[in-house]
């Protein structure tokens, strides 16, 4: 019992020593005069954590406008407020900003002062989700790497708004009001390094035009897309994850080899109107076909390589890589056909 008490006291002493040393380091590093200036320049409505001097937390404060941002701030958190406008004045000294979170406010396009965003030269991440924007704000900082505009009212993308955003890797426009007419052949021009494009939950009836060639992840769930154009994916040869759940795709809307694309590893076609499994590539690893109108599955027909040829090559040959197959919510009756298991030898899970 005594040993336990001593052990607990020793742990408590060490913890307190480390905490005290950490606090002292902050004071020592900043210096007394600098520390006084550091605390005094923190906006009264916000929180400036001593252990994270480059961050300013003004979230969940009921703010209607942005307070003056100190020059040292890199990370600015303003989410969950009542902010309606973005003006230049609060950002006059904030020349080092890398990250701004303005999610869940009441910002409109008319409330954004002209040029205020483009003047934030070092900004990399801009979050404007759950606001009241009706179009993509412009102009934007040329160094942006992520732009999140989900759950607004965006129906228009100004011409050339993305043309200088060569560093952008992620663009999220899901759950807006985009029609096919909003996505022109040059809409995404300039996004040479884009890797993820999310246009789910809009009002598209067609596959969007001219997706950037380096796109790896394309999310188009919850639209009204009916047709995949011939050779559509040849223009985006690196696409790896493709989501088309909750659309209106039928067998007639898919070209014979529409999804027979070697780069695609994860293909999601749940909640469509398919009556058969479309041809797939041997590289595909995950296939979601649940909640369609498929009545039967023929492993010999859907196998991307000849079963006889596969047996000749053996386990180390060019066998299909499918590991996960989801078919529930169709009209298929178990058991799983044996030829499915013969073809897809790497299958780890089949939901039927």
JSON list of N, CA and C in Angstrom, two decimals, residues 274-328:
[
{"chain": "A", "resi": 274, "resn": "UNK", "atom": "N", "xyz": [-29.56, -1.00, -62.62]},
{"chain": "A", "resi": 274, "resn": "UNK", "atom": "CA", "xyz": [-28.87, -2.03, -63.40]},
{"chain": "A", "resi": 274, "resn": "UNK", "atom": "C", "xyz": [-29.54, -3.39, -63.20]},
{"chain": "A", "resi": 275, "resn": "UNK", "atom": "N", "xyz": [-29.61, -4.16, -64.28]},
{"chain": "A", "resi": 275, "resn": "UNK", "atom": "CA", "xyz": [-30.16, -5.52, -64.20]},
{"chain": "A", "resi": 275, "resn": "UNK", "atom": "C", "xyz": [-29.07, -6.58, -64.35]},
{"chain": "A", "resi": 276, "resn": "UNK", "atom": "N", "xyz": [-27.85, -6.12, -64.67]},
{"chain": "A", "resi": 276, "resn": "UNK", "atom": "CA", "xyz": [-26.73, -7.05, -64.78]},
{"chain": "A", "resi": 276, "resn": "UNK", "atom": "C", "xyz": [-25.44, -6.35, -64.37]},
{"chain": "A", "resi": 277, "resn": "UNK", "atom": "N", "xyz": [-24.44, -7.14, -64.08]},
{"chain": "A", "resi": 277, "resn": "UNK", "atom": "CA", "xyz": [-23.15, -6.58, -63.68]},
{"chain": "A", "resi": 277, "resn": "UNK", "atom": "C", "xyz": [-22.39, -6.13, -64.93]},
{"chain": "A", "resi": 278, "resn": "UNK", "atom": "N", "xyz": [-21.99, -4.88, -64.99]},
{"chain": "A", "resi": 278, "resn": "UNK", "atom": "CA", "xyz": [-21.25, -4.40, -66.18]},
{"chain": "A", "resi": 278, "resn": "UNK", "atom": "C", "xyz": [-19.85, -5.01, -66.21]},
{"chain": "A", "resi": 279, "resn": "UNK", "atom": "N", "xyz": [-19.23, -5.10, -67.38]},
{"chain": "A", "resi": 279, "resn": "UNK", "atom": "CA", "xyz": [-17.86, -5.61, -67.47]},
{"chain": "A", "resi": 279, "resn": "UNK", "atom": "C", "xyz": [-16.90, -4.78, -66.61]},
{"chain": "A", "resi": 280, "resn": "UNK", "atom": "N", "xyz": [-16.02, -5.47, -65.91]},
{"chain": "A", "resi": 280, "resn": "UNK", "atom": "CA", "xyz": [-15.07, -4.81, -65.02]},
{"chain": "A", "resi": 280, "resn": "UNK", "atom": "C", "xyz": [-13.65, -5.23, -65.39]},
{"chain": "A", "resi": 281, "resn": "UNK", "atom": "N", "xyz": [-12.70, -4.51, -64.83]},
{"chain": "A", "resi": 281, "resn": "UNK", "atom": "CA", "xyz": [-11.29, -4.79, -65.10]},
{"chain": "A", "resi": 281, "resn": "UNK", "atom": "C", "xyz": [-10.70, -5.70, -64.04]},
{"chain": "A", "resi": 282, "resn": "UNK", "atom": "N", "xyz": [-9.68, -6.45, -64.39]},
{"chain": "A", "resi": 282, "resn": "UNK", "atom": "CA", "xyz": [-9.07, -7.39, -63.45]},
{"chain": "A", "resi": 282, "resn": "UNK", "atom": "C", "xyz": [-8.41, -6.68, -62.26]},
{"chain": "A", "resi": 283, "resn": "UNK", "atom": "N", "xyz": [-8.13, -5.37, -62.38]},
{"chain": "A", "resi": 283, "resn": "UNK", "atom": "CA", "xyz": [-7.49, -4.63, -61.29]},
{"chain": "A", "resi": 283, "resn": "UNK", "atom": "C", "xyz": [-8.49, -4.18, -60.22]},
{"chain": "A", "resi": 284, "resn": "UNK", "atom": "N", "xyz": [-9.77, -4.21, -60.52]},
{"chain": "A", "resi": 284, "resn": "UNK", "atom": "CA", "xyz": [-10.78, -3.72, -59.57]},
{"chain": "A", "resi": 284, "resn": "UNK", "atom": "C", "xyz": [-10.73, -4.52, -58.26]},
{"chain": "A", "resi": 285, "resn": "UNK", "atom": "N", "xyz": [-10.80, -3.81, -57.12]},
{"chain": "A", "resi": 285, "resn": "UNK", "atom": "CA", "xyz": [-10.71, -4.46, -55.81]},
{"chain": "A", "resi": 285, "resn": "UNK", "atom": "C", "xyz": [-12.01, -4.41, -55.02]},
{"chain": "A", "resi": 286, "resn": "UNK", "atom": "N", "xyz": [-12.81, -3.36, -55.19]},
{"chain": "A", "resi": 286, "resn": "UNK", "atom": "CA", "xyz": [-14.07, -3.21, -54.46]},
{"chain": "A", "resi": 286, "resn": "UNK", "atom": "C", "xyz": [-15.18, -2.84, -55.44]},
{"chain": "A", "resi": 287, "resn": "UNK", "atom": "N", "xyz": [-16.27, -3.60, -55.40]},
{"chain": "A", "resi": 287, "resn": "UNK", "atom": "CA", "xyz": [-17.40, -3.35, -56.29]},
{"chain": "A", "resi": 287, "resn": "UNK", "atom": "C", "xyz": [-18.70, -3.33, -55.50]},
{"chain": "A", "resi": 288, "resn": "UNK", "atom": "N", "xyz": [-19.40, -2.19, -55.54]},
{"chain": "A", "resi": 288, "resn": "UNK", "atom": "CA", "xyz": [-20.67, -2.00, -54.83]},
{"chain": "A", "resi": 288, "resn": "UNK", "atom": "C", "xyz": [-21.80, -1.95, -55.86]},
{"chain": "A", "resi": 289, "resn": "UNK", "atom": "N", "xyz": [-22.67, -2.95, -55.83]},
{"chain": "A", "resi": 289, "resn": "UNK", "atom": "CA", "xyz": [-23.80, -3.02, -56.75]},
{"chain": "A", "resi": 289, "resn": "UNK", "atom": "C", "xyz": [-25.11, -3.27, -56.01]},
{"chain": "A", "resi": 290, "resn": "UNK", "atom": "N", "xyz": [-25.13, -3.00, -54.74]},
{"chain": "A", "resi": 290, "resn": "UNK", "atom": "CA", "xyz": [-26.33, -3.25, -53.95]},
{"chain": "A", "resi": 290, "resn": "UNK", "atom": "C", "xyz": [-27.48, -2.33, -54.36]},
{"chain": "A", "resi": 291, "resn": "UNK", "atom": "N", "xyz": [-28.69, -2.81, -54.16]},
{"chain": "A", "resi": 291, "resn": "UNK", "atom": "CA", "xyz": [-29.91, -2.06, -54.43]},
{"chain": "A", "resi": 291, "resn": "UNK", "atom": "C", "xyz": [-30.02, -1.61, -55.89]},
{"chain": "A", "resi": 292, "resn": "UNK", "atom": "N", "xyz": [-29.86, -2.58, -56.79]},
{"chain": "A", "resi": 292, "resn": "UNK", "atom": "CA", "xyz": [-30.16, -2.42, -58.19]},
{"chain": "A", "resi": 292, "resn": "UNK", "atom": "C", "xyz": [-31.29, -3.39, -58.53]},
{"chain": "A", "resi": 293, "resn": "UNK", "atom": "N", "xyz": [-31.34, -3.86, -59.76]},
{"chain": "A", "resi": 293, "resn": "UNK", "atom": "CA", "xyz": [-32.39, -4.79, -60.18]},
{"chain": "A", "resi": 293, "resn": "UNK", "atom": "C", "xyz": [-31.80, -6.07, -60.77]},
{"chain": "A", "resi": 294, "resn": "UNK", "atom": "N", "xyz": [-30.66, -6.44, -60.25]},
{"chain": "A", "resi": 294, "resn": "UNK", "atom": "CA", "xyz": [-29.95, -7.62, -60.75]},
{"chain": "A", "resi": 294, "resn": "UNK", "atom": "C", "xyz": [-30.62, -8.89, -60.23]},
{"chain": "A", "resi": 295, "resn": "UNK", "atom": "N", "xyz": [-30.93, -9.81, -61.14]},
{"chain": "A", "resi": 295, "resn": "UNK", "atom": "CA", "xyz": [-31.65, -11.03, -60.77]},
{"chain": "A", "resi": 295, "resn": "UNK", "atom": "C", "xyz": [-30.73, -12.24, -60.63]},
{"chain": "A", "resi": 296, "resn": "UNK", "atom": "N", "xyz": [-29.63, -12.26, -61.38]},
{"chain": "A", "resi": 296, "resn": "UNK", "atom": "CA", "xyz": [-28.74, -13.41, -61.32]},
{"chain": "A", "resi": 296, "resn": "UNK", "atom": "C", "xyz": [-27.31, -12.97, -61.63]},
{"chain": "A", "resi": 297, "resn": "UNK", "atom": "N", "xyz": [-26.37, -13.84, -61.26]},
{"chain": "A", "resi": 297, "resn": "UNK", "atom": "CA", "xyz": [-24.96, -13.55, -61.47]},
{"chain": "A", "resi": 297, "resn": "UNK", "atom": "C", "xyz": [-24.31, -14.77, -62.11]},
{"chain": "A", "resi": 298, "resn": "UNK", "atom": "N", "xyz": [-23.64, -14.54, -63.22]},
{"chain": "A", "resi": 298, "resn": "UNK", "atom": "CA", "xyz": [-22.93, -15.60, -63.92]},
{"chain": "A", "resi": 298, "resn": "UNK", "atom": "C", "xyz": [-21.44, -15.29, -63.86]},
{"chain": "A", "resi": 299, "resn": "UNK", "atom": "N", "xyz": [-20.73, -16.05, -63.04]},
{"chain": "A", "resi": 299, "resn": "UNK", "atom": "CA", "xyz": [-19.30, -15.77, -62.83]},
{"chain": "A", "resi": 299, "resn": "UNK", "atom": "C", "xyz": [-18.47, -15.88, -64.08]},
{"chain": "A", "resi": 300, "resn": "UNK", "atom": "N", "xyz": [-18.84, -16.80, -64.96]},
{"chain": "A", "resi": 300, "resn": "UNK", "atom": "CA", "xyz": [-18.09, -16.99, -66.20]},
{"chain": "A", "resi": 300, "resn": "UNK", "atom": "C", "xyz": [-18.22, -15.77, -67.10]},
{"chain": "A", "resi": 301, "resn": "UNK", "atom": "N", "xyz": [-19.43, -15.16, -67.12]},
{"chain": "A", "resi": 301, "resn": "UNK", "atom": "CA", "xyz": [-19.66, -14.01, -67.98]},
{"chain": "A", "resi": 301, "resn": "UNK", "atom": "C", "xyz": [-19.01, -12.74, -67.46]},
{"chain": "A", "resi": 302, "resn": "UNK", "atom": "N", "xyz": [-19.02, -12.55, -66.14]},
{"chain": "A", "resi": 302, "resn": "UNK", "atom": "CA", "xyz": [-18.49, -11.31, -65.58]},
{"chain": "A", "resi": 302, "resn": "UNK", "atom": "C", "xyz": [-17.00, -11.39, -65.27]},
{"chain": "A", "resi": 303, "resn": "UNK", "atom": "N", "xyz": [-16.41, -12.57, -65.31]},
{"chain": "A", "resi": 303, "resn": "UNK", "atom": "CA", "xyz": [-14.99, -12.72, -65.01]},
{"chain": "A", "resi": 303, "resn": "UNK", "atom": "C", "xyz": [-14.16, -11.92, -66.02]},
{"chain": "A", "resi": 304, "resn": "UNK", "atom": "N", "xyz": [-13.29, -11.03, -65.56]},
{"chain": "A", "resi": 304, "resn": "UNK", "atom": "CA", "xyz": [-12.53, -10.18, -66.50]},
{"chain": "A", "resi": 304, "resn": "UNK", "atom": "C", "xyz": [-11.45, -10.92, -67.27]},
{"chain": "A", "resi": 305, "resn": "UNK", "atom": "N", "xyz": [-11.15, -12.16, -66.87]},
{"chain": "A", "resi": 305, "resn": "UNK", "atom": "CA", "xyz": [-10.21, -13.00, -67.63]},
{"chain": "A", "resi": 305, "resn": "UNK", "atom": "C", "xyz": [-10.86, -14.37, -67.81]},
{"chain": "A", "resi": 306, "resn": "UNK", "atom": "N", "xyz": [-10.39, -15.11, -68.78]},
{"chain": "A", "resi": 306, "resn": "UNK", "atom": "CA", "xyz": [-10.90, -16.46, -68.99]},
{"chain": "A", "resi": 306, "resn": "UNK", "atom": "C", "xyz": [-10.57, -17.34, -67.79]},
{"chain": "A", "resi": 307, "resn": "UNK", "atom": "N", "xyz": [-11.58, -18.02, -67.25]},
{"chain": "A", "resi": 307, "resn": "UNK", "atom": "CA", "xyz": [-11.35, -18.89, -66.09]},
{"chain": "A", "resi": 307, "resn": "UNK", "atom": "C", "xyz": [-10.35, -19.98, -66.43]},
{"chain": "A", "resi": 308, "resn": "UNK", "atom": "N", "xyz": [-10.45, -20.52, -67.63]},
{"chain": "A", "resi": 308, "resn": "UNK", "atom": "CA", "xyz": [-9.51, -21.56, -68.05]},
{"chain": "A", "resi": 308, "resn": "UNK", "atom": "C", "xyz": [-8.09, -21.01, -68.11]},
{"chain": "A", "resi": 309, "resn": "UNK", "atom": "N", "xyz": [-7.96, -19.79, -68.65]},
{"chain": "A", "resi": 309, "resn": "UNK", "atom": "CA", "xyz": [-6.65, -19.17, -68.74]},
{"chain": "A", "resi": 309, "resn": "UNK", "atom": "C", "xyz": [-6.11, -18.85, -67.35]},
{"chain": "A", "resi": 310, "resn": "UNK", "atom": "N", "xyz": [-7.02, -18.45, -66.45]},
{"chain": "A", "resi": 310, "resn": "UNK", "atom": "CA", "xyz": [-6.63, -18.13, -65.08]},
{"chain": "A", "resi": 310, "resn": "UNK", "atom": "C", "xyz": [-6.06, -19.36, -64.39]},
{"chain": "A", "resi": 311, "resn": "UNK", "atom": "N", "xyz": [-6.67, -20.52, -64.62]},
{"chain": "A", "resi": 311, "resn": "UNK", "atom": "CA", "xyz": [-6.19, -21.74, -64.01]},
{"chain": "A", "resi": 311, "resn": "UNK", "atom": "C", "xyz": [-4.81, -22.12, -64.54]},
{"chain": "A", "resi": 312, "resn": "UNK", "atom": "N", "xyz": [-4.54, -21.79, -65.80]},
{"chain": "A", "resi": 312, "resn": "UNK", "atom": "CA", "xyz": [-3.23, -22.07, -66.37]},
{"chain": "A", "resi": 312, "resn": "UNK", "atom": "C", "xyz": [-2.16, -21.21, -65.72]},
{"chain": "A", "resi": 313, "resn": "UNK", "atom": "N", "xyz": [-2.51, -19.94, -65.46]},
{"chain": "A", "resi": 313, "resn": "UNK", "atom": "CA", "xyz": [-1.54, -19.03, -64.84]},
{"chain": "A", "resi": 313, "resn": "UNK", "atom": "C", "xyz": [-1.30, -19.38, -63.38]},
{"chain": "A", "resi": 314, "resn": "UNK", "atom": "N", "xyz": [-2.34, -19.91, -62.71]},
{"chain": "A", "resi": 314, "resn": "UNK", "atom": "CA", "xyz": [-2.21, -20.24, -61.30]},
{"chain": "A", "resi": 314, "resn": "UNK", "atom": "C", "xyz": [-2.34, -19.01, -60.42]},
{"chain": "A", "resi": 315, "resn": "UNK", "atom": "N", "xyz": [-2.06, -19.17, -59.14]},
{"chain": "A", "resi": 315, "resn": "UNK", "atom": "CA", "xyz": [-2.28, -18.13, -58.15]},
{"chain": "A", "resi": 315, "resn": "UNK", "atom": "C", "xyz": [-1.45, -16.88, -58.43]},
{"chain": "A", "resi": 316, "resn": "UNK", "atom": "N", "xyz": [-0.27, -17.05, -58.98]},
{"chain": "A", "resi": 316, "resn": "UNK", "atom": "CA", "xyz": [0.63, -15.91, -59.17]},
{"chain": "A", "resi": 316, "resn": "UNK", "atom": "C", "xyz": [0.45, -15.26, -60.53]},
{"chain": "A", "resi": 317, "resn": "UNK", "atom": "N", "xyz": [-0.54, -15.72, -61.29]},
{"chain": "A", "resi": 317, "resn": "UNK", "atom": "CA", "xyz": [-0.76, -15.14, -62.60]},
{"chain": "A", "resi": 317, "resn": "UNK", "atom": "C", "xyz": [-1.58, -13.87, -62.53]},
{"chain": "A", "resi": 318, "resn": "UNK", "atom": "N", "xyz": [-2.11, -13.46, -63.65]},
{"chain": "A", "resi": 318, "resn": "UNK", "atom": "CA", "xyz": [-2.89, -12.22, -63.74]},
{"chain": "A", "resi": 318, "resn": "UNK", "atom": "C", "xyz": [-4.33, -12.47, -63.34]},
{"chain": "A", "resi": 319, "resn": "UNK", "atom": "N", "xyz": [-4.53, -12.91, -62.10]},
{"chain": "A", "resi": 319, "resn": "UNK", "atom": "CA", "xyz": [-5.89, -13.23, -61.66]},
{"chain": "A", "resi": 319, "resn": "UNK", "atom": "C", "xyz": [-6.60, -11.95, -61.21]},
{"chain": "A", "resi": 320, "resn": "UNK", "atom": "N", "xyz": [-7.92, -11.93, -61.29]},
{"chain": "A", "resi": 320, "resn": "UNK", "atom": "CA", "xyz": [-8.68, -10.74, -60.85]},
{"chain": "A", "resi": 320, "resn": "UNK", "atom": "C", "xyz": [-8.41, -10.43, -59.38]},
{"chain": "A", "resi": 321, "resn": "UNK", "atom": "N", "xyz": [-8.37, -9.14, -59.05]},
{"chain": "A", "resi": 321, "resn": "UNK", "atom": "CA", "xyz": [-8.00, -8.69, -57.71]},
{"chain": "A", "resi": 321, "resn": "UNK", "atom": "C", "xyz": [-9.20, -8.35, -56.83]},
{"chain": "A", "resi": 322, "resn": "UNK", "atom": "N", "xyz": [-10.41, -8.63, -57.31]},
{"chain": "A", "resi": 322, "resn": "UNK", "atom": "CA", "xyz": [-11.61, -8.27, -56.55]},
{"chain": "A", "resi": 322, "resn": "UNK", "atom": "C", "xyz": [-11.59, -8.91, -55.17]},
{"chain": "A", "resi": 323, "resn": "UNK", "atom": "N", "xyz": [-11.74, -8.06, -54.13]},
{"chain": "A", "resi": 323, "resn": "UNK", "atom": "CA", "xyz": [-11.73, -8.54, -52.75]},
{"chain": "A", "resi": 323, "resn": "UNK", "atom": "C", "xyz": [-13.06, -8.34, -52.04]},
{"chain": "A", "resi": 324, "resn": "UNK", "atom": "N", "xyz": [-13.85, -7.40, -52.54]},
{"chain": "A", "resi": 324, "resn": "UNK", "atom": "CA", "xyz": [-15.13, -7.10, -51.87]},
{"chain": "A", "resi": 324, "resn": "UNK", "atom": "C", "xyz": [-16.20, -6.92, -52.93]},
{"chain": "A", "resi": 325, "resn": "UNK", "atom": "N", "xyz": [-17.30, -7.66, -52.78]},
{"chain": "A", "resi": 325, "resn": "UNK", "atom": "CA", "xyz": [-18.40, -7.60, -53.73]},
{"chain": "A", "resi": 325, "resn": "UNK", "atom": "C", "xyz": [-19.71, -7.48, -52.96]},
{"chain": "A", "resi": 326, "resn": "UNK", "atom": "N", "xyz": [-20.44, -6.41, -53.23]},
{"chain": "A", "resi": 326, "resn": "UNK", "atom": "CA", "xyz": [-21.72, -6.19, -52.53]},
{"chain": "A", "resi": 326, "resn": "UNK", "atom": "C", "xyz": [-22.86, -6.26, -53.53]},
{"chain": "A", "resi": 327, "resn": "UNK", "atom": "N", "xyz": [-23.80, -7.20, -53.26]},
{"chain": "A", "resi": 327, "resn": "UNK", "atom": "CA", "xyz": [-24.93, -7.43, -54.17]},
{"chain": "A", "resi": 327, "resn": "UNK", "atom": "C", "xyz": [-26.27, -7.46, -53.44]},
{"chain": "A", "resi": 328, "resn": "UNK", "atom": "N", "xyz": [-26.30, -7.11, -52.19]},
{"chain": "A", "resi": 328, "resn": "UNK", "atom": "CA", "xyz": [-27.56, -7.15, -51.44]},
{"chain": "A", "resi": 328, "resn": "UNK", "atom": "C", "xyz": [-28.53, -6.10, -51.97]}
]
